[in-house]
PDB file of C-alpha atoms in Angstrom:
ATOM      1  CA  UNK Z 280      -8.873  -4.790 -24.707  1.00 63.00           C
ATOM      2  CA  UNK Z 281      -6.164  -3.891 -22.178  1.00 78.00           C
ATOM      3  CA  UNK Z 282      -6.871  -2.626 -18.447  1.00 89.00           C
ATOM      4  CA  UNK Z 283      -4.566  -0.706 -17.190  1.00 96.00           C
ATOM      5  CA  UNK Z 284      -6.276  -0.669 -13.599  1.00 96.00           C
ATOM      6  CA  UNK Z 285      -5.910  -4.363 -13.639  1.00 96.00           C
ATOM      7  CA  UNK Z 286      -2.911  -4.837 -14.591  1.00 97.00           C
ATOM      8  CA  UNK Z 287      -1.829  -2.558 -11.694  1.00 97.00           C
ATOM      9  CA  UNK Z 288      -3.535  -4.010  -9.247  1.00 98.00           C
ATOM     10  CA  UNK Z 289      -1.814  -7.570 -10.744  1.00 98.00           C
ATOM     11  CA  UNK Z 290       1.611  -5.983 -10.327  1.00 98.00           C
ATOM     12  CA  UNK Z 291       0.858  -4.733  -6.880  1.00 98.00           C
ATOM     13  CA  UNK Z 292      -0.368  -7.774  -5.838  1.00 98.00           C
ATOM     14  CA  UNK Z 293       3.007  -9.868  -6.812  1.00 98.00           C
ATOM     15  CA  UNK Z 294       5.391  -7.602  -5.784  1.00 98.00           C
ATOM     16  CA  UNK Z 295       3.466  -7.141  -2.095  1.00 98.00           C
ATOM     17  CA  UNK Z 296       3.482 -11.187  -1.971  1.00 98.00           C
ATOM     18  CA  UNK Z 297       7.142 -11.445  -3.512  1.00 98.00           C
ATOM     19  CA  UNK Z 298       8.441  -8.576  -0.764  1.00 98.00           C
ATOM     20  CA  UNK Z 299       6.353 -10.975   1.989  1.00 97.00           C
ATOM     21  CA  UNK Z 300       8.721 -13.754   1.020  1.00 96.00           C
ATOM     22  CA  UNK Z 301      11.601 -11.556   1.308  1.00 95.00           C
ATOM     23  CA  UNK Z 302      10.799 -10.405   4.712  1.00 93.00           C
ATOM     24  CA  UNK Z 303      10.084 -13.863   6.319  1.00 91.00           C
ATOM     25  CA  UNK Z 304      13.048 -15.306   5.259  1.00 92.00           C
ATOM     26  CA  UNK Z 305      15.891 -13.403   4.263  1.00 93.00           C
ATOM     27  CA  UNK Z 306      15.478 -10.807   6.112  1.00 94.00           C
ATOM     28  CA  UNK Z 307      14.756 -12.681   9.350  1.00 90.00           C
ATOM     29  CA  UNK Z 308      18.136 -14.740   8.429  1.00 90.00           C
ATOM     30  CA  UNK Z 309      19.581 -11.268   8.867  1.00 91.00           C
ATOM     31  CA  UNK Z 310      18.878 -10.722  12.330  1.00 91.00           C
ATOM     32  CA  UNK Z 311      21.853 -12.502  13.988  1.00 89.00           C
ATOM     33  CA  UNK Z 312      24.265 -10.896  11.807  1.00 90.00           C
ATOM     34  CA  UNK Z 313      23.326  -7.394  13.145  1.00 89.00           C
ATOM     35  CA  UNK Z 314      22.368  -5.618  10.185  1.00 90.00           C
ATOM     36  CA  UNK Z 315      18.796  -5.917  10.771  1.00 94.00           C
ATOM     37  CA  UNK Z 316      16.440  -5.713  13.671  1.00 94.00           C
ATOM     38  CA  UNK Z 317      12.950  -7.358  15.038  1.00 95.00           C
ATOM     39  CA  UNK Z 318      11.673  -4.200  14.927  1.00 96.00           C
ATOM     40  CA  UNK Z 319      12.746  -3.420  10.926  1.00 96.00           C
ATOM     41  CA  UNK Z 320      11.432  -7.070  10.128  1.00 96.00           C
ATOM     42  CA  UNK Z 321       7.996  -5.923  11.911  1.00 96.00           C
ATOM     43  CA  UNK Z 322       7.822  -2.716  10.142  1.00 97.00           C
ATOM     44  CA  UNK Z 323       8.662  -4.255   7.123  1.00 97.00           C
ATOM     45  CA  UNK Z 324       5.810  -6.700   7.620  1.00 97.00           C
ATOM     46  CA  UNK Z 325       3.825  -3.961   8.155  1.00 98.00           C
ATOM     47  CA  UNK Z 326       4.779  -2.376   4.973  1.00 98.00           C
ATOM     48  CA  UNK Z 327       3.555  -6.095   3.167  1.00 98.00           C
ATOM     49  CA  UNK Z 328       0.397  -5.839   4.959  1.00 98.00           C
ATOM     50  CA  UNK Z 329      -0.555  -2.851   4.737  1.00 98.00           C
ATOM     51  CA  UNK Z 330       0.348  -3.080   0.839  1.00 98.00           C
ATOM     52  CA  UNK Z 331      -1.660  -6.435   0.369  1.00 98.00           C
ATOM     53  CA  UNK Z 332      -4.691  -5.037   1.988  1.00 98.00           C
ATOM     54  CA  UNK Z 333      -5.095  -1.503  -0.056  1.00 98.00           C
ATOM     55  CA  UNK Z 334      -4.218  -3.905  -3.041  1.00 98.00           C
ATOM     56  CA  UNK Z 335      -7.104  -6.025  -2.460  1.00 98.00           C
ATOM     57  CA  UNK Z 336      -9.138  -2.725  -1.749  1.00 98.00           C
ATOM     58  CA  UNK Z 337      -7.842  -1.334  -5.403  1.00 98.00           C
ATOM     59  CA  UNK Z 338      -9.422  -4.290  -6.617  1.00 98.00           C
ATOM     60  CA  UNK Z 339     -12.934  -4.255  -5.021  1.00 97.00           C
ATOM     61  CA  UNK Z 340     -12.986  -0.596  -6.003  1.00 97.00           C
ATOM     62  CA  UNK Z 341     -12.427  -1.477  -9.719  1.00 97.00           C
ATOM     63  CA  UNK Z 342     -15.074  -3.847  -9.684  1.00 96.00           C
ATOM     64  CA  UNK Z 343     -17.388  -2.133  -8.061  1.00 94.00           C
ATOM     65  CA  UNK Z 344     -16.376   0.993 -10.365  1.00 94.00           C
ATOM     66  CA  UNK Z 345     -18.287  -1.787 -13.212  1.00 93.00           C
ATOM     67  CA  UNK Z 346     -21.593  -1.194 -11.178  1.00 92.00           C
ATOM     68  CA  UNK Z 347     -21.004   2.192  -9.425  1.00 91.00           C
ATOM     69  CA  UNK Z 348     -20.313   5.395 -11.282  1.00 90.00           C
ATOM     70  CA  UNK Z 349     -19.018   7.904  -9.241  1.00 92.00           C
ATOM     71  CA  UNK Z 350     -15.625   9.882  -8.635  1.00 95.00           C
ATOM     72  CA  UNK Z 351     -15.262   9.362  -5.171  1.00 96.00           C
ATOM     73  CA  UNK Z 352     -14.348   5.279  -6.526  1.00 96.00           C
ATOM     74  CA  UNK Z 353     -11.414   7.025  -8.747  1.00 97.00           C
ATOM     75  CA  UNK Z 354     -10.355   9.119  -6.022  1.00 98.00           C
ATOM     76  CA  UNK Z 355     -10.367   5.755  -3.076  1.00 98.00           C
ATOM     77  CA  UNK Z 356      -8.333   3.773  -5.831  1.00 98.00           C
ATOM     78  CA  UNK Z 357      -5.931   6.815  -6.647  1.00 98.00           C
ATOM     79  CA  UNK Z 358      -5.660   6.968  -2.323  1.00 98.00           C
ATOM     80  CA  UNK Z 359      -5.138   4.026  -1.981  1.00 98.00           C
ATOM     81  CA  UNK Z 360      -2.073   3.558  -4.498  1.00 98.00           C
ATOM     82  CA  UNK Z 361      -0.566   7.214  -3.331  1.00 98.00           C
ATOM     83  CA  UNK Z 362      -1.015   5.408   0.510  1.00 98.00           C
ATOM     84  CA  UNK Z 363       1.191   2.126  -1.340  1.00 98.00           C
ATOM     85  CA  UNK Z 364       3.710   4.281  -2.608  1.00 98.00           C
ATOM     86  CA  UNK Z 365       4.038   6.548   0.321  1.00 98.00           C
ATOM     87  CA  UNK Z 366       3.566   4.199   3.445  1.00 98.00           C
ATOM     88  CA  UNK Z 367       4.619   0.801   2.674  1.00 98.00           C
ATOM     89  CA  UNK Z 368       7.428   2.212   0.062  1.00 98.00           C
ATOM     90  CA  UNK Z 369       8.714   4.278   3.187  1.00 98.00           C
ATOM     91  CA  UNK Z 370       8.378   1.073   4.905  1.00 98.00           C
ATOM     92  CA  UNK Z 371      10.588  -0.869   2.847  1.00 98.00           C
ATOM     93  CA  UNK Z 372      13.210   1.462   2.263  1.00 97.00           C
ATOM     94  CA  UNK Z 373      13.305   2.665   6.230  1.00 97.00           C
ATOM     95  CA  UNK Z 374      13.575  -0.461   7.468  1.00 96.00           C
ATOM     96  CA  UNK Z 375      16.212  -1.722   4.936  1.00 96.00           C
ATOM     97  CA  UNK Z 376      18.685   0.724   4.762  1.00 95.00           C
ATOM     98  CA  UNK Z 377      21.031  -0.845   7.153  1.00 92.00           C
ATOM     99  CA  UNK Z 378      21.928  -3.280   4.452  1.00 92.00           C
ATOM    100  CA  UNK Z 379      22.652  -1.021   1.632  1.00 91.00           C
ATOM    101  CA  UNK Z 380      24.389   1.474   4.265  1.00 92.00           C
ATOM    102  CA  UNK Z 381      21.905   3.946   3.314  1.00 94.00           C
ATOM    103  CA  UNK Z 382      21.025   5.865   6.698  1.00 92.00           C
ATOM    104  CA  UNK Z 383      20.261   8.971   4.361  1.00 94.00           C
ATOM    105  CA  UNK Z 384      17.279   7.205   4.046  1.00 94.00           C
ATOM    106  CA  UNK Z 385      16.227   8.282   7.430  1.00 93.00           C
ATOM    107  CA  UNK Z 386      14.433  11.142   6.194  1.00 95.00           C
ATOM    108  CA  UNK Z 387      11.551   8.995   4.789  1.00 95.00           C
ATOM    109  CA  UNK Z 388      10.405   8.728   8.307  1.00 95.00           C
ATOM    110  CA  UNK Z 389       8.033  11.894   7.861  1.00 96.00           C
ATOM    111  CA  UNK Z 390       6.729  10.243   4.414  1.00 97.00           C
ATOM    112  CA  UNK Z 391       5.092   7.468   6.283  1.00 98.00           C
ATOM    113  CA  UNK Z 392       2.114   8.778   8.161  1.00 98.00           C
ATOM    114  CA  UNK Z 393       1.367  10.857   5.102  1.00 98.00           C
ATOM    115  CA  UNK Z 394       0.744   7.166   3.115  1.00 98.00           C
ATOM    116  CA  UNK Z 395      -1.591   6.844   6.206  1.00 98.00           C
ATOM    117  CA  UNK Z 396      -3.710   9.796   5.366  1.00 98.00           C
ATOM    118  CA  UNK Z 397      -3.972   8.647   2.169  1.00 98.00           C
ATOM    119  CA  UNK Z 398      -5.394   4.845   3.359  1.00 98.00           C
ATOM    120  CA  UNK Z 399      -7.655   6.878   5.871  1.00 98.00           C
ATOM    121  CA  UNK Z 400      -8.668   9.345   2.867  1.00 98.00           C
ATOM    122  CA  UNK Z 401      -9.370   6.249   0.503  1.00 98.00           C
ATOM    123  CA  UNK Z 402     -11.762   4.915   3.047  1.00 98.00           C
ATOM    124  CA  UNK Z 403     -13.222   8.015   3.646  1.00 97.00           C
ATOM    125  CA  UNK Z 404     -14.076   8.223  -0.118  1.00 96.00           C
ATOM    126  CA  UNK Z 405     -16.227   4.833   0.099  1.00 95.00           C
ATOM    127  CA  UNK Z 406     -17.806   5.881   2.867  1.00 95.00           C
ATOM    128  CA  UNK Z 407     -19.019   8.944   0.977  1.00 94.00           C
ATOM    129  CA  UNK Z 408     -20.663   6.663  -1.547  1.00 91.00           C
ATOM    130  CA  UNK Z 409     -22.410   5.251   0.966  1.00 88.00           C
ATOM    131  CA  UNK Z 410     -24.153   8.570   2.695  1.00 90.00           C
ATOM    132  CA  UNK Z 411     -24.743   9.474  -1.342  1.00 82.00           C
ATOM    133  CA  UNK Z 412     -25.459   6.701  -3.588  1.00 62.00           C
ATOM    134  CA  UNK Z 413     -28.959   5.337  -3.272  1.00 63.00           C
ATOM    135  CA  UNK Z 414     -27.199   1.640  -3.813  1.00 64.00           C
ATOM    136  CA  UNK Z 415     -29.064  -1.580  -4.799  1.00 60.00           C
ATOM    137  CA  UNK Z 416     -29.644  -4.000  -1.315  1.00 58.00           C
TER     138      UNK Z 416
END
């Protein structure tokens, strides 16, 4: 039987480690020709991390969804793939547009502190399992 929660989490995982490769090497190589900056590579590290970590958390929230039944899991994992899409999406596309000459992208800025809420909202979800749920020690 299929799991489309799985499979998610399997495509976010590849695509945060294959957007890690890009940013370590080609866009680093871009540096000295001036279309990119240190601080664009950092933020679009950032992006990668902060992408590979809620990925990881999607996962641990799945599985403990297999022991744990409550909504607050469905709303972390939910938070946590809104914060994905919102933060390290921004991310990506902020601190790329130099090299598709798409400054209009600028106005993504706003869009990435909302991803942020979303991470801190995810958390805030598991933490509400814990003042709740009478779990096994």
């Amino acid at each position: 039987m299929k799991n489309n929660k799985l499979t998610l989490i399997g495509i976010l995982g590849s695509v945060a480690v294959a957007l890690g490769a890009l940013g370590a090497h080609y866009l680093k190589s871009k540096i000295e020709t001036g279309l990119i900056t240190i601080d664009q590579v950092n933020g679009f590290d950032t992006g990668v991390k902060y992408h590979i970590y809620h990925t990881l958390a999607m996962l641990i929230v799945f599985l403990l969804a297999k022991q744990i039944q409550s909504n607050y899991l469905k709303w972390a994992f939910n938070c946590f793939l809104i914060g994905i899409i919102l933060f390290s999406g921004s991310l990506y596309l902020l601190c790329t547009r130099n090299l598709f000459n798409a400054d209009w992208l600028s106005f993504l800025g706003p869009i990435t502190p909302i991803g942020g809420l979303f991470f801190i909202a995810g958390w805030f979800f598991i933490a509400m399992i814990g003042m709740k749920k009478q779990l096994p020690s």
